[in-house]
Amino acid sequence: MSPSERVLDLFAVPDAVIPLGDASVVAGDLVLAPGHDPAVQDWLNPLLARLAVAMDTRPRRRPQDLRLAVPVPARDGSWVVDGWSACRYEPGSTITRDLDVTLAVGRVLHAELASAVPPRPEGQLVHTQLFGNVLLDEVGAPVVVDVHPDWLPVEVAEALCVVDAGVDLPDRPGTTAAREYRSLNPR
């Protein structure tokens, strides 16, 4: 599925799109991703944009520190156009399929989210689809993209990551992290 002319126009990107491995596409300097709920993105994206800037401008920031792909609104101010949302494209980045790296990035991300958003009784704000949404940039720094939010205990988000890795990489033997989870839950 490709974004419509209306989506491309409102995000002010060229018609030529480059498909990524999933349903997302690169258009100009943005990544457009389908399947986003405007009600969720209206509260999530401003929070992520502020957090991304805060993380990028820390006085002691190192090139290897975690970054968030900055969400970008459409020209009309909306965060979602016909189900598509946008974030800044990270040239030279590649998706990591290393579960240990993804879980480590998730721990840092969830700590950042916990400091930015007060937890609720059901848990804290977490990324529920972390596996496949962590990129490594040209210097190896992690960049988190396409945050799928929910209010859950961090351990549940980590378990979802392990399950997603098992589905995406069924023929690879378990990593250290997967073995740790199996020992906690031998089912």
PDB file of C-alpha atoms in Angstrom:
ATOM      1  CA  MET A   1       0.000   0.000   0.000  1.00  0.00           C
ATOM      2  CA  SER A   2       1.316   3.441  -0.894  1.00  0.00           C
ATOM      3  CA  PRO A   3       0.222   6.770   0.525  1.00  0.00           C
ATOM      4  CA  SER A   4      -2.271   8.731  -1.548  1.00  0.00           C
ATOM      5  CA  GLU A   5      -1.483  12.005  -3.322  1.00  0.00           C
ATOM      6  CA  ARG A   6      -3.351  13.797  -0.529  1.00  0.00           C
ATOM      7  CA  VAL A   7      -1.077  12.239   2.129  1.00  0.00           C
ATOM      8  CA  LEU A   8       2.059  13.139   0.171  1.00  0.00           C
ATOM      9  CA  ASP A   9       0.782  16.668  -0.417  1.00  0.00           C
ATOM     10  CA  LEU A  10      -0.095  17.336   3.229  1.00  0.00           C
ATOM     11  CA  PHE A  11       3.274  16.021   4.419  1.00  0.00           C
ATOM     12  CA  ALA A  12       4.911  18.131   1.652  1.00  0.00           C
ATOM     13  CA  VAL A  13       6.972  15.294   0.188  1.00  0.00           C
ATOM     14  CA  PRO A  14       7.598  14.233  -3.431  1.00  0.00           C
ATOM     15  CA  ASP A  15       5.498  11.638  -5.234  1.00  0.00           C
ATOM     16  CA  ALA A  16       8.434   9.243  -5.574  1.00  0.00           C
ATOM     17  CA  VAL A  17       8.343   6.880  -2.592  1.00  0.00           C
ATOM     18  CA  ILE A  18      10.758   4.112  -1.659  1.00  0.00           C
ATOM     19  CA  PRO A  19       9.150   1.119   0.095  1.00  0.00           C
ATOM     20  CA  LEU A  20      10.778  -0.082   3.296  1.00  0.00           C
ATOM     21  CA  GLY A  21      10.642  -3.689   4.531  1.00  0.00           C
ATOM     22  CA  ASP A  22       7.229  -3.209   6.121  1.00  0.00           C
ATOM     23  CA  ALA A  23       4.329  -1.072   4.873  1.00  0.00           C
ATOM     24  CA  SER A  24       6.248   2.160   5.533  1.00  0.00           C
ATOM     25  CA  VAL A  25       7.800   4.255   2.773  1.00  0.00           C
ATOM     26  CA  VAL A  26      10.516   6.872   2.494  1.00  0.00           C
ATOM     27  CA  ALA A  27       9.263  10.048   0.841  1.00  0.00           C
ATOM     28  CA  GLY A  28      11.740  12.893   0.654  1.00  0.00           C
ATOM     29  CA  ASP A  29      13.222  13.361   4.118  1.00  0.00           C
ATOM     30  CA  LEU A  30      10.355  11.588   5.897  1.00  0.00           C
ATOM     31  CA  VAL A  31       9.253   8.046   6.643  1.00  0.00           C
ATOM     32  CA  LEU A  32       5.503   7.627   6.254  1.00  0.00           C
ATOM     33  CA  ALA A  33       3.887   4.782   8.181  1.00  0.00           C
ATOM     34  CA  PRO A  34       0.269   3.598   7.821  1.00  0.00           C
ATOM     35  CA  GLY A  35      -2.162   2.368  10.431  1.00  0.00           C
ATOM     36  CA  HIS A  36      -1.999   5.167  12.977  1.00  0.00           C
ATOM     37  CA  ASP A  37      -4.914   6.378  15.072  1.00  0.00           C
ATOM     38  CA  PRO A  38      -5.228  10.190  15.078  1.00  0.00           C
ATOM     39  CA  ALA A  39      -6.488  10.242  18.685  1.00  0.00           C
ATOM     40  CA  VAL A  40      -3.378   8.385  19.879  1.00  0.00           C
ATOM     41  CA  GLN A  41      -0.910  10.341  17.755  1.00  0.00           C
ATOM     42  CA  ASP A  42      -2.422  13.693  18.817  1.00  0.00           C
ATOM     43  CA  TRP A  43      -1.192  13.184  22.394  1.00  0.00           C
ATOM     44  CA  LEU A  44       1.785  10.887  21.693  1.00  0.00           C
ATOM     45  CA  ASN A  45       3.651  12.755  18.957  1.00  0.00           C
ATOM     46  CA  PRO A  46       4.022  16.101  20.768  1.00  0.00           C
ATOM     47  CA  LEU A  47       5.340  14.186  23.782  1.00  0.00           C
ATOM     48  CA  LEU A  48       7.799  12.199  21.631  1.00  0.00           C
ATOM     49  CA  ALA A  49       8.934  15.329  19.785  1.00  0.00           C
ATOM     50  CA  ARG A  50       9.680  17.148  23.069  1.00  0.00           C
ATOM     51  CA  LEU A  51      11.447  14.088  24.470  1.00  0.00           C
ATOM     52  CA  ALA A  52      13.506  13.653  21.275  1.00  0.00           C
ATOM     53  CA  VAL A  53      14.675  17.269  21.438  1.00  0.00           C
ATOM     54  CA  ALA A  54      15.439  17.004  25.165  1.00  0.00           C
ATOM     55  CA  MET A  55      17.475  13.841  24.589  1.00  0.00           C
ATOM     56  CA  ASP A  56      19.345  15.352  21.612  1.00  0.00           C
ATOM     57  CA  THR A  57      20.278  18.576  23.414  1.00  0.00           C
ATOM     58  CA  ARG A  58      21.558  17.190  26.708  1.00  0.00           C
ATOM     59  CA  PRO A  59      24.861  18.786  27.742  1.00  0.00           C
ATOM     60  CA  ARG A  60      26.733  15.491  28.070  1.00  0.00           C
ATOM     61  CA  ARG A  61      25.174  13.778  25.073  1.00  0.00           C
ATOM     62  CA  ARG A  62      27.418  11.291  23.267  1.00  0.00           C
ATOM     63  CA  PRO A  63      27.086  10.237  19.613  1.00  0.00           C
ATOM     64  CA  GLN A  64      26.172   6.677  20.695  1.00  0.00           C
ATOM     65  CA  ASP A  65      23.258   7.742  22.925  1.00  0.00           C
ATOM     66  CA  LEU A  66      19.689   6.723  22.144  1.00  0.00           C
ATOM     67  CA  ARG A  67      17.675   8.939  19.824  1.00  0.00           C
ATOM     68  CA  LEU A  68      14.021   9.038  18.867  1.00  0.00           C
ATOM     69  CA  ALA A  69      12.964   9.591  15.268  1.00  0.00           C
ATOM     70  CA  VAL A  70      11.259  12.974  15.470  1.00  0.00           C
ATOM     71  CA  PRO A  71       7.558  12.861  14.528  1.00  0.00           C
ATOM     72  CA  VAL A  72       6.606  15.457  11.915  1.00  0.00           C
ATOM     73  CA  PRO A  73       3.144  17.008  11.574  1.00  0.00           C
ATOM     74  CA  ALA A  74       1.422  17.582   8.243  1.00  0.00           C
ATOM     75  CA  ARG A  75       1.107  21.084   6.769  1.00  0.00           C
ATOM     76  CA  ASP A  76      -2.379  21.404   8.265  1.00  0.00           C
ATOM     77  CA  GLY A  77      -1.027  20.685  11.761  1.00  0.00           C
ATOM     78  CA  SER A  78      -2.439  17.169  11.997  1.00  0.00           C
ATOM     79  CA  TRP A  79      -0.267  14.256  13.073  1.00  0.00           C
ATOM     80  CA  VAL A  80      -2.144  11.684  10.969  1.00  0.00           C
ATOM     81  CA  VAL A  81      -3.471  12.018   7.419  1.00  0.00           C
ATOM     82  CA  ASP A  82      -5.746   9.213   6.223  1.00  0.00           C
ATOM     83  CA  GLY A  83      -4.095   6.836   8.707  1.00  0.00           C
ATOM     84  CA  TRP A  84      -0.504   7.809   7.784  1.00  0.00           C
ATOM     85  CA  SER A  85       1.932   9.444  10.190  1.00  0.00           C
ATOM     86  CA  ALA A  86       5.419  10.775   9.513  1.00  0.00           C
ATOM     87  CA  CYS A  87       8.776  10.959  11.202  1.00  0.00           C
ATOM     88  CA  ARG A  88      12.157  12.230  10.134  1.00  0.00           C
ATOM     89  CA  TYR A  89      14.064   9.793   7.886  1.00  0.00           C
ATOM     90  CA  GLU A  90      17.399   8.589   9.284  1.00  0.00           C
ATOM     91  CA  PRO A  91      19.691   8.137   6.236  1.00  0.00           C
ATOM     92  CA  GLY A  92      22.249   5.366   6.534  1.00  0.00           C
ATOM     93  CA  SER A  93      20.389   3.615   9.344  1.00  0.00           C
ATOM     94  CA  THR A  94      19.533  -0.078   9.365  1.00  0.00           C
ATOM     95  CA  ILE A  95      17.071  -2.131  11.407  1.00  0.00           C
ATOM     96  CA  THR A  96      18.711  -4.187  14.121  1.00  0.00           C
ATOM     97  CA  ARG A  97      17.509  -7.765  14.496  1.00  0.00           C
ATOM     98  CA  ASP A  98      19.636  -8.347  17.588  1.00  0.00           C
ATOM     99  CA  LEU A  99      17.282  -9.120  20.460  1.00  0.00           C
ATOM    100  CA  ASP A 100      19.799  -8.235  23.166  1.00  0.00           C
ATOM    101  CA  VAL A 101      20.439  -4.830  21.592  1.00  0.00           C
ATOM    102  CA  THR A 102      16.712  -4.219  21.143  1.00  0.00           C
ATOM    103  CA  LEU A 103      15.941  -5.104  24.767  1.00  0.00           C
ATOM    104  CA  ALA A 104      18.765  -2.867  26.021  1.00  0.00           C
ATOM    105  CA  VAL A 105      17.475   0.012  23.892  1.00  0.00           C
ATOM    106  CA  GLY A 106      13.969  -0.671  25.222  1.00  0.00           C
ATOM    107  CA  ARG A 107      15.166  -0.372  28.810  1.00  0.00           C
ATOM    108  CA  VAL A 108      16.711   3.023  28.098  1.00  0.00           C
ATOM    109  CA  LEU A 109      13.650   4.169  26.142  1.00  0.00           C
ATOM    110  CA  HIS A 110      11.248   3.066  28.868  1.00  0.00           C
ATOM    111  CA  ALA A 111      13.333   4.836  31.517  1.00  0.00           C
ATOM    112  CA  GLU A 112      13.175   8.014  29.404  1.00  0.00           C
ATOM    113  CA  LEU A 113       9.412   7.639  28.970  1.00  0.00           C
ATOM    114  CA  ALA A 114       8.979   7.034  32.707  1.00  0.00           C
ATOM    115  CA  SER A 115      10.772  10.296  33.462  1.00  0.00           C
ATOM    116  CA  ALA A 116       8.664  12.191  30.897  1.00  0.00           C
ATOM    117  CA  VAL A 117       5.208  10.754  31.634  1.00  0.00           C
ATOM    118  CA  PRO A 118       3.764   9.847  35.033  1.00  0.00           C
ATOM    119  CA  PRO A 119       2.832   6.145  35.284  1.00  0.00           C
ATOM    120  CA  ARG A 120      -0.765   4.998  35.622  1.00  0.00           C
ATOM    121  CA  PRO A 121      -2.066   2.191  37.852  1.00  0.00           C
ATOM    122  CA  GLU A 122      -1.917  -0.273  34.944  1.00  0.00           C
ATOM    123  CA  GLY A 123       1.723   0.542  34.182  1.00  0.00           C
ATOM    124  CA  GLN A 124       3.884   3.087  32.453  1.00  0.00           C
ATOM    125  CA  LEU A 125       3.971   4.285  28.858  1.00  0.00           C
ATOM    126  CA  VAL A 126       5.821   1.640  26.823  1.00  0.00           C
ATOM    127  CA  HIS A 127       6.588   0.801  23.182  1.00  0.00           C
ATOM    128  CA  THR A 128       4.741  -2.474  22.510  1.00  0.00           C
ATOM    129  CA  GLN A 129       6.294  -3.221  19.106  1.00  0.00           C
ATOM    130  CA  LEU A 130       9.942  -2.501  19.779  1.00  0.00           C
ATOM    131  CA  PHE A 131      11.422  -5.426  17.836  1.00  0.00           C
ATOM    132  CA  GLY A 132      11.904  -4.249  14.248  1.00  0.00           C
ATOM    133  CA  ASN A 133      11.540  -0.594  15.253  1.00  0.00           C
ATOM    134  CA  VAL A 134      15.078   0.010  16.491  1.00  0.00           C
ATOM    135  CA  LEU A 135      17.520   1.302  13.909  1.00  0.00           C
ATOM    136  CA  LEU A 136      21.259   1.688  14.196  1.00  0.00           C
ATOM    137  CA  ASP A 137      22.578   4.839  12.546  1.00  0.00           C
ATOM    138  CA  GLU A 138      25.896   5.214  10.722  1.00  0.00           C
ATOM    139  CA  VAL A 139      27.871   5.389  13.999  1.00  0.00           C
ATOM    140  CA  GLY A 140      25.917   2.544  15.601  1.00  0.00           C
ATOM    141  CA  ALA A 141      23.688   4.711  17.777  1.00  0.00           C
ATOM    142  CA  PRO A 142      20.170   3.367  18.322  1.00  0.00           C
ATOM    143  CA  VAL A 143      17.208   5.268  16.894  1.00  0.00           C
ATOM    144  CA  VAL A 144      13.694   4.237  17.973  1.00  0.00           C
ATOM    145  CA  VAL A 145      10.967   4.624  15.356  1.00  0.00           C
ATOM    146  CA  ASP A 146       7.224   4.046  15.021  1.00  0.00           C
ATOM    147  CA  VAL A 147       6.302   3.968  18.715  1.00  0.00           C
ATOM    148  CA  HIS A 148       3.205   1.854  19.394  1.00  0.00           C
ATOM    149  CA  PRO A 149       2.146   2.981  22.874  1.00  0.00           C
ATOM    150  CA  ASP A 150       0.348   1.270  25.693  1.00  0.00           C
ATOM    151  CA  TRP A 151       0.226   1.511  29.475  1.00  0.00           C
ATOM    152  CA  LEU A 152       1.807  -1.711  30.723  1.00  0.00           C
ATOM    153  CA  PRO A 153       4.493  -2.934  33.082  1.00  0.00           C
ATOM    154  CA  VAL A 154       7.906  -2.692  31.385  1.00  0.00           C
ATOM    155  CA  GLU A 155       8.337  -6.454  31.808  1.00  0.00           C
ATOM    156  CA  VAL A 156       5.283  -7.058  29.610  1.00  0.00           C
ATOM    157  CA  ALA A 157       6.712  -4.806  26.886  1.00  0.00           C
ATOM    158  CA  GLU A 158       9.978  -6.752  27.074  1.00  0.00           C
ATOM    159  CA  ALA A 159       8.126 -10.063  26.849  1.00  0.00           C
ATOM    160  CA  LEU A 160       6.259  -8.795  23.765  1.00  0.00           C
ATOM    161  CA  CYS A 161       9.616  -7.895  22.229  1.00  0.00           C
ATOM    162  CA  VAL A 162      10.934 -11.413  22.840  1.00  0.00           C
ATOM    163  CA  VAL A 163       7.788 -12.961  21.325  1.00  0.00           C
ATOM    164  CA  ASP A 164       8.030 -10.675  18.273  1.00  0.00           C
ATOM    165  CA  ALA A 165      11.681 -11.663  17.830  1.00  0.00           C
ATOM    166  CA  GLY A 166      10.707 -15.336  17.985  1.00  0.00           C
ATOM    167  CA  VAL A 167       8.089 -14.794  15.288  1.00  0.00           C
ATOM    168  CA  ASP A 168      10.385 -12.695  13.067  1.00  0.00           C
ATOM    169  CA  LEU A 169      13.469 -14.875  13.545  1.00  0.00           C
ATOM    170  CA  PRO A 170      12.148 -18.415  14.139  1.00  0.00           C
ATOM    171  CA  ASP A 171      15.219 -20.184  12.750  1.00  0.00           C
ATOM    172  CA  ARG A 172      17.785 -18.355  14.873  1.00  0.00           C
ATOM    173  CA  PRO A 173      18.723 -19.908  18.198  1.00  0.00           C
ATOM    174  CA  GLY A 174      17.745 -17.902  21.267  1.00  0.00           C
ATOM    175  CA  THR A 175      20.001 -15.139  22.453  1.00  0.00           C
ATOM    176  CA  THR A 176      20.995 -14.556  26.050  1.00  0.00           C
ATOM    177  CA  ALA A 177      17.901 -12.445  26.652  1.00  0.00           C
ATOM    178  CA  ALA A 178      15.562 -15.055  25.169  1.00  0.00           C
ATOM    179  CA  ARG A 179      17.125 -17.762  27.340  1.00  0.00           C
ATOM    180  CA  GLU A 180      16.619 -15.554  30.416  1.00  0.00           C
ATOM    181  CA  TYR A 181      12.929 -15.105  29.559  1.00  0.00           C
ATOM    182  CA  ARG A 182      12.493 -18.831  28.955  1.00  0.00           C
ATOM    183  CA  SER A 183      13.973 -19.575  32.374  1.00  0.00           C
ATOM    184  CA  LEU A 184      11.457 -17.170  33.942  1.00  0.00           C
ATOM    185  CA  ASN A 185       8.530 -18.574  31.960  1.00  0.00           C
ATOM    186  CA  PRO A 186       9.296 -22.123  30.751  1.00  0.00           C
ATOM    187  CA  ARG A 187       5.978 -22.475  28.873  1.00  0.00           C
TER     188      ARG A 187
END
